[in-house]
């Protein structure tokens, strides 16, 4: 990092924050503060949805995942377009016609207050628990790479987001996301292009594709049926459909994006735009990871991608072993680079025999390299117990800091911060609107002025932002919290989805039956979590089925109301 | 409610569905080409 990088990084971030806060200052009504006056066009809705879903970890982990594991993660998104179609048909017109501020508000018109409050409570639990991680995960990586304390990077992400989400509400979130997503995609594509431009002379883009395919990185589709493993097409289509139905249909972080659309048509088109572009966008991000993999065939990849950790390890008892491993790693790399060049030559001359020969030798050398890397991580783990040696999330950022020209390093760090901020902003905004509308206004202070509720929403945004930052600092103390938080979504999503699907599709079910279903369904999921090792992807399906199943049984056992009382809902 | 481009919303839903399926087919062909 040099002066140019710092100027680019802070210039970019502060410009976006200042523009967002200034442009949307002074929202006076709940409609302008929570729905942005319903002024978003379809492309604004679509960009906002995509920016919310793409957090910093999406970009850091996805590229690292492709680098280590190939493209198979893409299958996870195949269910998303299906979910967009279902939600366009049912959720969008229902929410729009009722002019709701949150998804849970709809549940009161369909069921009653207790069911609405239960769903809002589940949402506040799951999103409250994960907003800390949305801030913490990039804060940790940035603090490692920049050498800052993690409190500084956490505070920086948290307060920058707080500045504009508190002042402008939903509208500030969506107008900043437009610029954040533009910077993110421009930065990512530039980083990928630079990796490509530094490949050996004469290697075309198509040949990077052939190279990646020959060494097994284009493992895009796995047809075997196994719902407990997320990397096959059926998990993507079925598990992904359930996950994305609850994420986009029942999680206010996303519902709040398309509630701000100016009409049913604009909101629908925004969702469908996401359904059309999401898979290609993930393909591009994964392929950038592949380009970095091909780049490292001709430039030496570090023994451990988390370089600051390796540096610290060199000052411990592991120093001798690490130096020796590093020496062997250099030797293997020299041999492997030759083989990689032979493979490129064979691909260029389309000589199948030569391709297979070079491939076999490359495979052997890559296995040796992987072994050396694993040994190095083992040595670090022994010498520095408690340190996380998984370096997948550092592949991309280390490449950026090592190989990109000054100016672009600053831009790519702005990409990571922007991605963290665009997701955090939607989450804080959703936590504030749900706690303001579904809890505070509905059950605590129902008869106050409009101004009072806008003020309350602002303070709740501040409260959730501070909660998120404190929580992010606590996570740093307890590594196993992260494991818990990463799956906390799965613990509540199935149940919430069951409540919403009952509301959308099963007219027969009334409020009390669904409320009991919502409680029992959650109890079943928590029982499974503490007592079995059922795959998390199945939780969404089991939770959803449990709610609907229990509700149907309870409804069947409930005596139907006498016609004299009208039997309305 | 009338959507742009297509005469009904079904046109859009089919477009999204077929785009997804087309991508799956292309990815399947790539996977099989290298396996």
Coordinates of C-alpha atoms in Angstrom, one line a residue:
Chain A
X1 CA 0.0 0.0 0.0
X2 CA 1.3 3.4 -0.9
X3 CA -0.1 7.0 -0.8
X4 CA -2.0 6.5 -4.1
X5 CA -3.7 3.3 -2.7
X6 CA -4.8 5.1 0.5
X7 CA -6.2 8.0 -1.5
X8 CA -8.1 5.6 -3.9
X9 CA -9.4 3.5 -0.9
X10 CA -10.6 6.3 1.3
X11 CA -11.6 8.6 -1.6
X12 CA -13.9 5.9 -3.0
X13 CA -15.4 4.9 0.4
X14 CA -16.0 8.4 1.7
X15 CA -17.4 9.7 -1.6
X16 CA -20.0 6.9 -1.6
X17 CA -20.9 7.4 2.0
X18 CA -21.1 11.2 1.8
X19 CA -23.2 11.0 -1.4
X20 CA -25.6 8.5 0.1
X21 CA -26.0 10.4 3.3
X22 CA -26.4 13.8 1.7
X23 CA -28.6 12.8 -1.2
X24 CA -31.2 11.1 1.1
X25 CA -31.1 13.3 4.2
X26 CA -34.1 14.3 6.1
X27 CA -36.6 11.5 5.4
X28 CA -39.7 12.6 7.5
X29 CA -42.3 9.8 7.0
X30 CA -42.1 6.0 7.5
X31 CA -42.9 5.6 3.8
X32 CA -39.8 7.6 2.8
X33 CA -37.6 6.2 5.5
X34 CA -38.4 2.5 5.2
X35 CA -39.6 2.2 1.6
X36 CA -37.7 5.0 0.0
X37 CA -41.0 6.5 -1.2
X38 CA -41.5 3.5 -3.5
X39 CA -39.4 5.1 -6.1
X40 CA -37.0 2.3 -7.2
X41 CA -37.1 1.3 -10.9
X42 CA -36.6 -2.4 -11.9
X43 CA -32.9 -2.1 -12.4
X44 CA -32.5 -0.3 -9.0
X45 CA -34.4 -3.2 -7.3
X46 CA -32.3 -5.8 -9.2
X47 CA -29.0 -4.1 -8.3
X48 CA -30.0 -3.6 -4.7
X49 CA -30.9 -7.3 -4.4
X50 CA -27.6 -8.4 -5.9
X51 CA -25.5 -6.0 -3.8
X52 CA -27.3 -7.2 -0.6
X53 CA -26.6 -10.9 -1.4
X54 CA -22.9 -10.3 -2.3
X55 CA -21.0 -9.8 0.9
X56 CA -17.2 -9.4 1.2
X57 CA -16.9 -13.0 2.0
X58 CA -18.7 -13.9 -1.3
X59 CA -15.8 -12.3 -3.3
X60 CA -12.9 -13.5 -1.1
X61 CA -14.2 -17.0 -0.5
X62 CA -15.7 -17.7 -3.9
X63 CA -12.4 -16.9 -5.7
X64 CA -10.4 -18.9 -3.2
X65 CA -12.9 -21.8 -3.5
X66 CA -12.4 -21.8 -7.3
X67 CA -8.7 -21.6 -6.9
X68 CA -8.6 -24.7 -4.6
X69 CA -11.6 -26.7 -5.6
X70 CA -12.7 -25.6 -9.1
X71 CA -16.0 -24.3 -10.3
X72 CA -18.4 -26.8 -8.7
X73 CA -19.8 -24.2 -6.2
X74 CA -21.8 -22.7 -9.0
X75 CA -24.3 -25.5 -8.8
X76 CA -25.5 -24.1 -5.5
X77 CA -27.2 -21.2 -7.3
X78 CA -29.2 -23.2 -9.8
X79 CA -32.3 -23.1 -7.6
X80 CA -32.2 -19.2 -7.4
X81 CA -34.0 -18.5 -10.8
X82 CA -36.8 -20.9 -9.8
X83 CA -37.2 -19.1 -6.5
X84 CA -37.4 -15.7 -8.3
X85 CA -40.2 -17.0 -10.5
X86 CA -42.2 -18.4 -7.5
X87 CA -41.8 -15.1 -5.6
X88 CA -42.7 -12.9 -8.6
X89 CA -46.0 -14.8 -8.9
X90 CA -47.0 -14.9 -5.2
X91 CA -45.1 -12.7 -2.8
X92 CA -44.6 -9.5 -4.8
X93 CA -48.3 -8.8 -5.6
X94 CA -49.4 -9.8 -2.1
X95 CA -46.9 -7.5 -0.3
X96 CA -47.5 -4.6 -2.7
X97 CA -51.3 -4.6 -2.6
X98 CA -51.2 -4.7 1.2
X99 CA -48.7 -1.8 1.2
X100 CA -46.7 -3.5 4.0
X101 CA -43.4 -2.2 5.4
X102 CA -42.1 -5.7 6.3
X103 CA -42.9 -9.2 5.2
X104 CA -44.1 -10.1 8.7
X105 CA -46.8 -7.4 8.6
X106 CA -48.4 -9.5 5.9
X107 CA -48.7 -12.4 8.3
X108 CA -51.0 -10.4 10.5
X109 CA -53.5 -9.7 7.7
X110 CA -53.4 -13.4 6.7
X111 CA -53.2 -14.9 10.3
X112 CA -53.0 -12.8 13.4
X113 CA -50.6 -10.8 15.6
X114 CA -49.0 -13.7 17.4
X115 CA -48.0 -15.4 14.2
X116 CA -46.6 -12.2 12.8
X117 CA -44.6 -11.5 16.0
X118 CA -43.3 -15.1 16.0
X119 CA -41.9 -14.8 12.5
X120 CA -40.5 -11.3 13.2
X121 CA -38.8 -12.7 16.3
X122 CA -37.2 -15.6 14.4
X123 CA -36.0 -13.1 11.8
X124 CA -34.5 -10.8 14.4
X125 CA -32.7 -13.8 16.0
X126 CA -31.2 -15.1 12.8
X127 CA -30.3 -11.8 11.3
X128 CA -29.1 -10.3 14.6
X129 CA -26.8 -13.2 15.0
X130 CA -25.4 -13.0 11.6
X131 CA -25.0 -9.3 11.1
X132 CA -22.0 -9.4 13.4
X133 CA -20.3 -11.9 11.1
X134 CA -21.0 -9.9 7.9
X135 CA -18.9 -7.2 9.6
X136 CA -16.4 -9.5 11.3
X137 CA -15.3 -11.7 8.5
X138 CA -14.0 -9.0 6.2
X139 CA -12.7 -7.0 9.2
X140 CA -10.5 -9.9 10.2
X141 CA -9.0 -10.4 6.7
X142 CA -8.5 -6.7 6.2
X143 CA -6.9 -6.3 9.6
X144 CA -4.5 -9.2 8.9
X145 CA -3.5 -7.9 5.5
X146 CA -3.2 -4.2 6.5
X147 CA -1.6 -4.9 9.9
X148 CA -4.3 -2.9 11.6
X149 CA -6.1 -3.9 14.8
X150 CA -9.3 -5.7 14.1
X151 CA -11.2 -3.2 16.3
X152 CA -10.2 -0.5 13.8
X153 CA -11.4 -2.4 10.7
X154 CA -14.6 -3.4 12.5
X155 CA -15.3 0.1 13.6
X156 CA -14.6 1.4 10.1
X157 CA -17.0 -0.8 8.3
X158 CA -19.7 -0.4 11.0
X159 CA -19.6 3.4 11.4
X160 CA -19.4 4.1 7.7
X161 CA -22.5 2.0 7.1
X162 CA -24.2 3.6 10.1
X163 CA -23.6 7.1 8.8
X164 CA -25.8 6.7 5.7
X165 CA -28.3 4.0 6.8
X166 CA -29.3 6.1 9.8
X167 CA -29.6 9.3 7.9
X168 CA -31.3 8.1 4.8
X169 CA -32.9 4.8 5.6
X170 CA -33.8 2.4 2.7
X171 CA -33.2 4.9 0.0
X172 CA -29.6 5.6 1.2
X173 CA -29.0 1.8 1.2
X174 CA -30.2 1.4 -2.4
X175 CA -28.5 4.5 -4.0
X176 CA -25.1 3.6 -2.4
X177 CA -25.5 0.0 -3.5
X178 CA -25.7 1.1 -7.1
X179 CA -22.2 2.6 -6.9
X180 CA -20.8 -0.1 -4.6
X181 CA -21.8 -2.9 -7.0
X182 CA -20.3 -1.0 -10.0
X183 CA -17.0 -0.6 -8.2
X184 CA -17.1 -4.2 -7.1
X185 CA -17.6 -5.6 -10.6
X186 CA -15.2 -3.2 -12.2
X187 CA -12.5 -4.1 -9.6
X188 CA -13.0 -7.8 -9.8
X189 CA -12.9 -7.9 -13.6
X190 CA -9.8 -5.7 -13.6
X191 CA -8.1 -8.1 -11.1
X192 CA -9.0 -11.1 -13.4
X193 CA -7.8 -9.3 -16.5
X194 CA -4.4 -8.5 -14.9
X195 CA -3.9 -12.2 -14.0
X196 CA -4.7 -13.1 -17.6
X197 CA -2.4 -10.4 -19.1
X198 CA 0.6 -11.8 -17.2
X199 CA 0.3 -15.3 -18.6
X200 CA 3.0 -16.6 -21.0
X201 CA 3.2 -14.9 -24.4
X202 CA 0.7 -16.2 -26.9
X203 CA -1.7 -17.8 -24.4
X204 CA -5.2 -16.9 -25.4
X205 CA -8.3 -16.6 -23.2
X206 CA -9.7 -19.8 -24.7
X207 CA -6.5 -21.6 -23.8
X208 CA -6.8 -20.6 -20.2
X209 CA -10.2 -22.3 -20.3
X210 CA -8.7 -25.5 -21.9
X211 CA -5.9 -25.5 -19.4
X212 CA -8.3 -25.2 -16.4
X213 CA -10.4 -28.0 -17.9
X214 CA -7.4 -30.3 -18.4
X215 CA -6.3 -29.9 -14.8
X216 CA -9.8 -30.6 -13.5
X217 CA -11.0 -27.1 -12.5
X218 CA -14.1 -27.0 -14.7
X219 CA -16.0 -29.6 -12.6
X220 CA -19.2 -27.5 -13.1
X221 CA -21.9 -30.2 -12.9
X222 CA -22.1 -33.3 -10.7
X223 CA -25.2 -35.4 -11.6
X224 CA -25.2 -37.8 -8.6
X225 CA -28.1 -37.4 -6.3
X226 CA -27.1 -36.6 -2.7
X227 CA -28.9 -33.9 -0.8
X228 CA -26.4 -34.0 2.1
X229 CA -23.6 -32.7 -0.1
X230 CA -24.2 -29.2 -1.6
X231 CA -22.0 -29.8 -4.6
X232 CA -24.4 -31.6 -7.0
X233 CA -27.0 -30.3 -9.3
X234 CA -30.0 -31.8 -7.3
X235 CA -28.8 -30.1 -4.1
X236 CA -28.5 -26.9 -6.1
X237 CA -32.0 -27.1 -7.6
X238 CA -33.9 -28.5 -4.6
X239 CA -31.9 -27.3 -1.6
X240 CA -31.1 -24.0 -3.3
X241 CA -34.8 -23.5 -4.2
X242 CA -35.8 -23.8 -0.5
X243 CA -32.9 -21.7 0.7
X244 CA -33.5 -18.9 -1.8
X245 CA -37.3 -18.9 -1.3
X246 CA -36.8 -18.2 2.4
X247 CA -33.9 -15.8 1.8
X248 CA -35.7 -13.7 -0.8
X249 CA -39.3 -14.3 0.3
X250 CA -39.2 -14.2 4.1
X251 CA -36.0 -12.4 5.1
X252 CA -36.6 -8.7 5.4
X253 CA -33.0 -8.0 4.3
X254 CA -34.1 -9.0 0.8
X255 CA -37.9 -8.3 1.0
X256 CA -37.1 -4.7 2.0
X257 CA -35.3 -4.3 -1.3
X258 CA -38.2 -5.1 -3.6
X259 CA -40.8 -3.5 -1.3
X260 CA -39.2 -0.3 -2.4
X261 CA -40.0 -0.9 -6.0
X262 CA -42.3 1.7 -7.6
X263 CA -44.9 -0.9 -8.7
X264 CA -45.6 -4.6 -8.9
X265 CA -44.1 -4.6 -12.3
X266 CA -40.8 -2.9 -11.3
X267 CA -40.4 -5.2 -8.3
X268 CA -41.1 -8.3 -10.3
X269 CA -38.7 -7.3 -13.1
X270 CA -36.1 -6.6 -10.4
X271 CA -36.4 -10.1 -9.0
X272 CA -36.3 -11.7 -12.5
X273 CA -33.3 -9.5 -13.4
X274 CA -31.6 -11.2 -10.4
X275 CA -32.8 -14.6 -11.7
X276 CA -31.3 -14.0 -15.1
X277 CA -27.9 -12.5 -14.0
X278 CA -27.0 -14.2 -10.7
X279 CA -25.6 -17.4 -12.2
X280 CA -23.5 -15.6 -14.8
X281 CA -22.3 -13.2 -12.1
X282 CA -21.2 -16.1 -9.9
X283 CA -19.6 -17.7 -12.9
X284 CA -17.5 -14.6 -13.5
X285 CA -16.3 -14.4 -9.9
X286 CA -15.5 -18.1 -9.8
X287 CA -13.6 -17.8 -13.2
X288 CA -11.5 -15.0 -11.7
X289 CA -10.4 -17.5 -9.1
X290 CA -9.6 -19.9 -12.0
X291 CA -7.6 -17.2 -13.8
X292 CA -5.6 -16.6 -10.6
X293 CA -5.0 -20.4 -10.5
X294 CA -3.7 -20.4 -14.0
X295 CA -1.6 -17.3 -13.2
X296 CA 0.1 -19.2 -10.4
X297 CA 1.0 -22.0 -12.7
X298 CA 3.6 -19.6 -14.2
X299 CA 4.4 -17.4 -11.1
X300 CA 5.2 -18.9 -7.8
X301 CA 2.2 -19.2 -5.4
X302 CA 3.1 -18.6 -1.8
X303 CA 3.5 -21.6 0.5
X304 CA 0.8 -20.2 2.7
X305 CA -1.6 -17.5 1.2
X306 CA -2.0 -15.9 4.6
X307 CA 1.4 -14.3 4.3
X308 CA 1.3 -12.3 7.6
X309 CA 0.6 -15.5 9.5
X310 CA 3.6 -17.2 7.8
X311 CA 5.8 -14.3 8.7
X312 CA 4.8 -14.6 12.3
X313 CA 5.3 -18.4 12.2
X314 CA 8.9 -17.8 11.0
X315 CA 9.6 -16.3 14.4
X316 CA 8.5 -19.4 16.3
X317 CA 9.9 -22.9 16.8
X318 CA 8.5 -23.9 13.4
X319 CA 11.1 -21.7 11.6
X320 CA 13.5 -24.5 10.7
X321 CA 10.8 -26.8 9.4
X322 CA 9.1 -24.0 7.4
X323 CA 12.4 -23.0 5.8
X324 CA 13.1 -26.5 4.7
X325 CA 9.5 -26.9 3.4
X326 CA 9.9 -23.6 1.6
X327 CA 13.1 -24.8 -0.1
X328 CA 11.4 -28.0 -1.3
X329 CA 8.4 -26.0 -2.5
X330 CA 10.6 -23.8 -4.6
X331 CA 12.2 -26.9 -6.3
X332 CA 8.8 -28.5 -7.0
X333 CA 7.6 -25.2 -8.4
X334 CA 10.4 -24.9 -10.9
X335 CA 9.7 -28.5 -12.2
X336 CA 5.9 -27.8 -12.3
X337 CA 6.3 -24.5 -14.2
X338 CA 8.2 -26.5 -17.0
X339 CA 5.4 -29.0 -17.1
X340 CA 2.8 -26.3 -17.2
X341 CA 4.5 -24.7 -20.2
X342 CA 4.6 -28.1 -21.9
X343 CA 0.9 -28.5 -21.3
X344 CA 0.2 -25.1 -22.8
X345 CA 2.4 -26.0 -25.8
X346 CA 0.5 -29.3 -26.2
X347 CA -2.9 -27.5 -26.0
X348 CA -1.7 -25.0 -28.6
X349 CA -0.6 -27.7 -31.0
X350 CA -3.7 -29.8 -30.1
X351 CA -1.6 -32.9 -29.5
X352 CA -3.8 -35.2 -27.4
X353 CA -0.9 -37.6 -26.5
X354 CA 1.3 -34.7 -25.3
X355 CA -1.6 -33.2 -23.3
X356 CA -2.2 -36.4 -21.4
X357 CA 1.5 -36.9 -20.7
X358 CA 2.0 -33.4 -19.4
X359 CA -1.2 -33.6 -17.4
X360 CA -0.1 -36.8 -15.6
X361 CA 3.2 -35.3 -14.6
X362 CA 1.5 -32.0 -13.5
X363 CA -0.9 -34.0 -11.4
X364 CA 1.9 -35.7 -9.6
X365 CA 3.8 -32.4 -8.9
X366 CA 0.6 -30.7 -7.8
X367 CA 0.0 -33.5 -5.3
X368 CA 3.5 -33.0 -3.9
X369 CA 2.9 -29.3 -3.7
X370 CA -0.4 -29.8 -1.8
X371 CA 1.4 -32.1 0.6
X372 CA 4.1 -29.5 1.3
X373 CA 1.4 -26.8 1.8
X374 CA -0.5 -29.1 4.2
X375 CA 2.8 -29.8 6.1
X376 CA 3.5 -26.1 6.4
X377 CA 0.0 -25.5 7.8
X378 CA 0.5 -28.4 10.2
X379 CA 3.9 -26.9 11.4
X380 CA 2.2 -23.5 11.9
X381 CA -0.7 -25.1 13.8
X382 CA 1.7 -27.0 16.1
X383 CA 3.9 -23.9 16.8
X384 CA 1.0 -21.5 17.1
X385 CA -2.0 -23.3 18.6
X386 CA -5.3 -21.6 18.2
X387 CA -4.3 -19.9 14.9
X388 CA -6.6 -20.5 11.9
X389 CA -4.4 -21.9 9.2
X390 CA -7.1 -22.3 6.5
X391 CA -5.9 -19.8 3.9
X392 CA -8.6 -20.2 1.2
X393 CA -10.0 -16.7 2.0
X394 CA -6.6 -15.1 1.6
X395 CA -5.8 -16.4 -1.9
X396 CA -7.5 -13.4 -3.7
X397 CA -6.5 -10.6 -1.4
X398 CA -2.9 -11.8 -1.2
X399 CA -2.7 -11.9 -5.0
X400 CA -4.1 -8.4 -5.1
X401 CA -1.6 -7.0 -2.6
X402 CA 1.4 -8.8 -4.2
X403 CA 0.8 -8.5 -8.0
X404 CA -1.5 -5.5 -8.7
X405 CA -0.1 -2.1 -9.5
X406 CA -0.5 0.7 -7.0
X407 CA -3.8 2.5 -7.3
X408 CA -5.5 -0.8 -8.2
X409 CA -4.6 -2.2 -4.8
X410 CA -6.5 0.6 -3.2
X411 CA -9.4 0.0 -5.6
X412 CA -9.6 -3.7 -4.8
X413 CA -9.5 -3.0 -1.0
X414 CA -12.4 -0.5 -1.7
X415 CA -14.1 -3.5 -3.4
X416 CA -13.8 -5.6 -0.2
X417 CA -15.0 -2.8 2.0
X418 CA -17.9 -1.9 -0.3
X419 CA -19.1 -5.5 -0.5
X420 CA -19.0 -5.7 3.3
X421 CA -20.9 -2.3 3.6
X422 CA -23.5 -3.0 0.9
X423 CA -24.6 -6.2 2.7
X424 CA -24.4 -4.8 6.2
X425 CA -26.5 -1.8 5.2
X426 CA -29.4 -3.9 4.0
X427 CA -29.2 -6.1 7.1
X428 CA -29.1 -3.1 9.6
X429 CA -32.0 -1.5 7.7
X430 CA -34.0 -4.7 7.8
X431 CA -33.3 -5.3 11.5
X432 CA -34.4 -1.7 12.3
X433 CA -37.5 -1.7 10.2
X434 CA -38.7 -5.1 11.6
X435 CA -38.0 -4.1 15.2
X436 CA -39.7 -0.7 14.6
X437 CA -42.7 -1.8 12.7
X438 CA -43.4 -5.4 13.9
X439 CA -42.4 -5.1 17.6
X440 CA -42.2 -1.4 18.7
X441 CA -45.1 0.1 16.8
X442 CA -47.2 -3.0 16.9
X443 CA -46.8 -4.1 20.6
X444 CA -45.0 -1.4 22.6
X445 CA -46.1 2.1 21.6
X446 CA -48.9 1.7 19.1
X447 CA -50.4 5.3 19.1
X448 CA -47.5 7.7 18.4
X449 CA -47.0 10.2 15.6
X450 CA -45.3 9.4 12.3
X451 CA -42.3 11.5 13.3
X452 CA -41.9 9.5 16.5
X453 CA -41.7 6.2 14.5
X454 CA -39.2 7.6 12.0
X455 CA -37.0 8.8 15.0
X456 CA -37.4 5.3 16.6
X457 CA -36.4 3.6 13.4
X458 CA -33.3 5.8 13.2
X459 CA -32.3 5.0 16.8
X460 CA -33.0 1.3 16.3
X461 CA -30.6 1.4 13.3
X462 CA -28.0 3.0 15.5
X463 CA -28.7 0.3 18.1
X464 CA -28.4 -2.6 15.7
X465 CA -25.2 -1.1 14.2
X466 CA -23.6 -0.9 17.7
X467 CA -24.8 -4.4 18.5
X468 CA -23.3 -5.7 15.3
X469 CA -19.9 -4.1 16.0
X470 CA -19.8 -5.3 19.7
X471 CA -20.8 -8.7 18.5
X472 CA -18.1 -8.7 15.8
X473 CA -15.5 -8.0 18.5
X474 CA -16.8 -10.7 20.7
X475 CA -16.6 -13.2 17.9
X476 CA -12.9 -12.5 17.7
X477 CA -12.6 -14.0 21.2
X478 CA -14.4 -17.2 20.4
X479 CA -13.6 -19.0 17.2
X480 CA -16.4 -21.6 17.6
X481 CA -19.0 -18.8 17.5
X482 CA -18.2 -18.5 13.8
X483 CA -19.1 -22.1 13.1
X484 CA -22.4 -21.6 14.9
X485 CA -23.3 -18.3 13.1
X486 CA -22.5 -19.7 9.7
X487 CA -25.3 -22.2 10.1
X488 CA -27.7 -20.1 12.3
X489 CA -29.6 -19.1 9.1
X490 CA -30.4 -22.7 8.5
X491 CA -31.8 -23.1 12.0
X492 CA -34.6 -20.5 11.4
X493 CA -35.1 -20.3 7.6
X494 CA -37.0 -23.6 7.2
X495 CA -39.5 -22.6 10.0
X496 CA -40.0 -19.1 8.7
X497 CA -40.5 -20.4 5.1
X498 CA -43.1 -23.0 6.4
X499 CA -45.1 -20.1 8.0
X500 CA -45.0 -18.1 4.8
X501 CA -45.8 -21.0 2.4
X502 CA -48.8 -21.8 4.7
X503 CA -49.9 -18.2 4.3
X504 CA -49.4 -18.1 0.5
X505 CA -50.7 -21.4 -0.6
X506 CA -52.8 -23.2 2.1
X507 CA -56.1 -21.3 2.6
X508 CA -57.3 -24.1 4.9
X509 CA -54.8 -23.3 7.6
X510 CA -55.7 -20.7 10.2
X511 CA -53.6 -18.7 12.6
X512 CA -53.4 -20.9 15.7
X513 CA -52.5 -24.0 13.8
X514 CA -49.7 -22.2 12.0
X515 CA -48.5 -20.6 15.2
X516 CA -48.2 -24.0 16.9
X517 CA -46.6 -25.4 13.7
X518 CA -44.0 -22.6 13.9
X519 CA -43.1 -23.4 17.5
X520 CA -43.0 -27.2 17.0
X521 CA -41.1 -26.9 13.7
X522 CA -38.4 -24.8 15.4
X523 CA -38.2 -27.2 18.3
X524 CA -37.6 -30.1 15.9
X525 CA -34.9 -28.2 14.1
X526 CA -33.1 -27.3 17.4
X527 CA -33.4 -31.0 18.5
X528 CA -31.8 -32.1 15.3
X529 CA -29.0 -29.5 15.6
X530 CA -28.1 -30.6 19.1
X531 CA -28.5 -34.3 18.8
X532 CA -27.9 -35.4 15.2
X533 CA -25.6 -34.6 12.3
X534 CA -28.2 -34.1 9.6
X535 CA -26.8 -32.0 6.8
X536 CA -27.6 -28.3 7.2
X537 CA -29.0 -28.0 3.7
X538 CA -31.8 -30.4 4.7
X539 CA -32.8 -28.2 7.7
X540 CA -34.6 -25.8 5.4
X541 CA -36.6 -28.6 3.9
X542 CA -37.3 -30.4 7.2
X543 CA -38.2 -27.2 9.1
X544 CA -40.6 -26.1 6.3
X545 CA -42.3 -29.5 6.1
X546 CA -42.5 -29.8 9.9
X547 CA -44.4 -26.4 10.2
X548 CA -46.9 -27.3 7.5
X549 CA -47.3 -30.9 8.7
X550 CA -48.0 -29.9 12.3
X551 CA -50.2 -27.1 11.3
X552 CA -52.3 -29.4 9.1
X553 CA -52.7 -31.9 12.0
X554 CA -53.7 -29.2 14.5
X555 CA -56.1 -27.6 12.0
X556 CA -57.7 -31.0 11.4
X557 CA -58.2 -31.5 15.1
X558 CA -59.6 -28.0 15.6
X559 CA -63.5 -27.9 15.6
X560 CA -64.6 -25.7 12.8
X561 CA -66.3 -22.5 14.0
X562 CA -70.1 -22.5 13.9
X563 CA -71.6 -20.7 10.9
X564 CA -73.3 -18.3 13.3
X565 CA -70.0 -16.7 14.1
X566 CA -69.1 -16.3 10.5
X567 CA -65.9 -18.3 10.7
X568 CA -63.7 -15.5 9.3
X569 CA -60.0 -15.4 9.7
Chain B
X1 CA -49.6 -5.6 -14.3
X2 CA -48.9 -5.9 -18.0
X3 CA -45.2 -6.5 -18.4
X4 CA -42.9 -4.8 -20.9
X5 CA -41.6 -6.9 -23.9
X6 CA -43.8 -10.0 -23.5
X7 CA -47.6 -10.0 -23.8
X8 CA -47.9 -11.7 -20.4
X9 CA -45.8 -12.4 -17.3
X10 CA -45.6 -16.0 -18.4
X11 CA -43.2 -14.9 -21.1
X12 CA -40.8 -13.6 -18.5
X13 CA -41.1 -16.7 -16.3
X14 CA -40.3 -18.9 -19.3
X15 CA -37.3 -16.7 -20.2
X16 CA -35.8 -17.0 -16.7
X17 CA -36.5 -20.7 -16.6
X18 CA -35.0 -21.5 -20.0
X19 CA -32.0 -19.2 -19.4
X20 CA -31.2 -21.3 -16.3
X21 CA -31.7 -24.6 -18.1
X22 CA -29.6 -23.4 -21.0
X23 CA -26.8 -22.5 -18.6
X24 CA -27.0 -26.0 -17.0
X25 CA -26.8 -27.6 -20.4
X26 CA -23.7 -25.6 -21.4
X27 CA -22.0 -26.3 -18.1
X28 CA -22.9 -30.0 -18.4
X29 CA -21.3 -30.1 -21.9
X30 CA -18.1 -28.4 -20.6
X31 CA -17.9 -30.8 -17.6
X32 CA -18.2 -33.8 -19.9
X33 CA -15.8 -32.4 -22.5
X34 CA -13.0 -32.6 -19.8
X35 CA -13.9 -35.8 -18.0

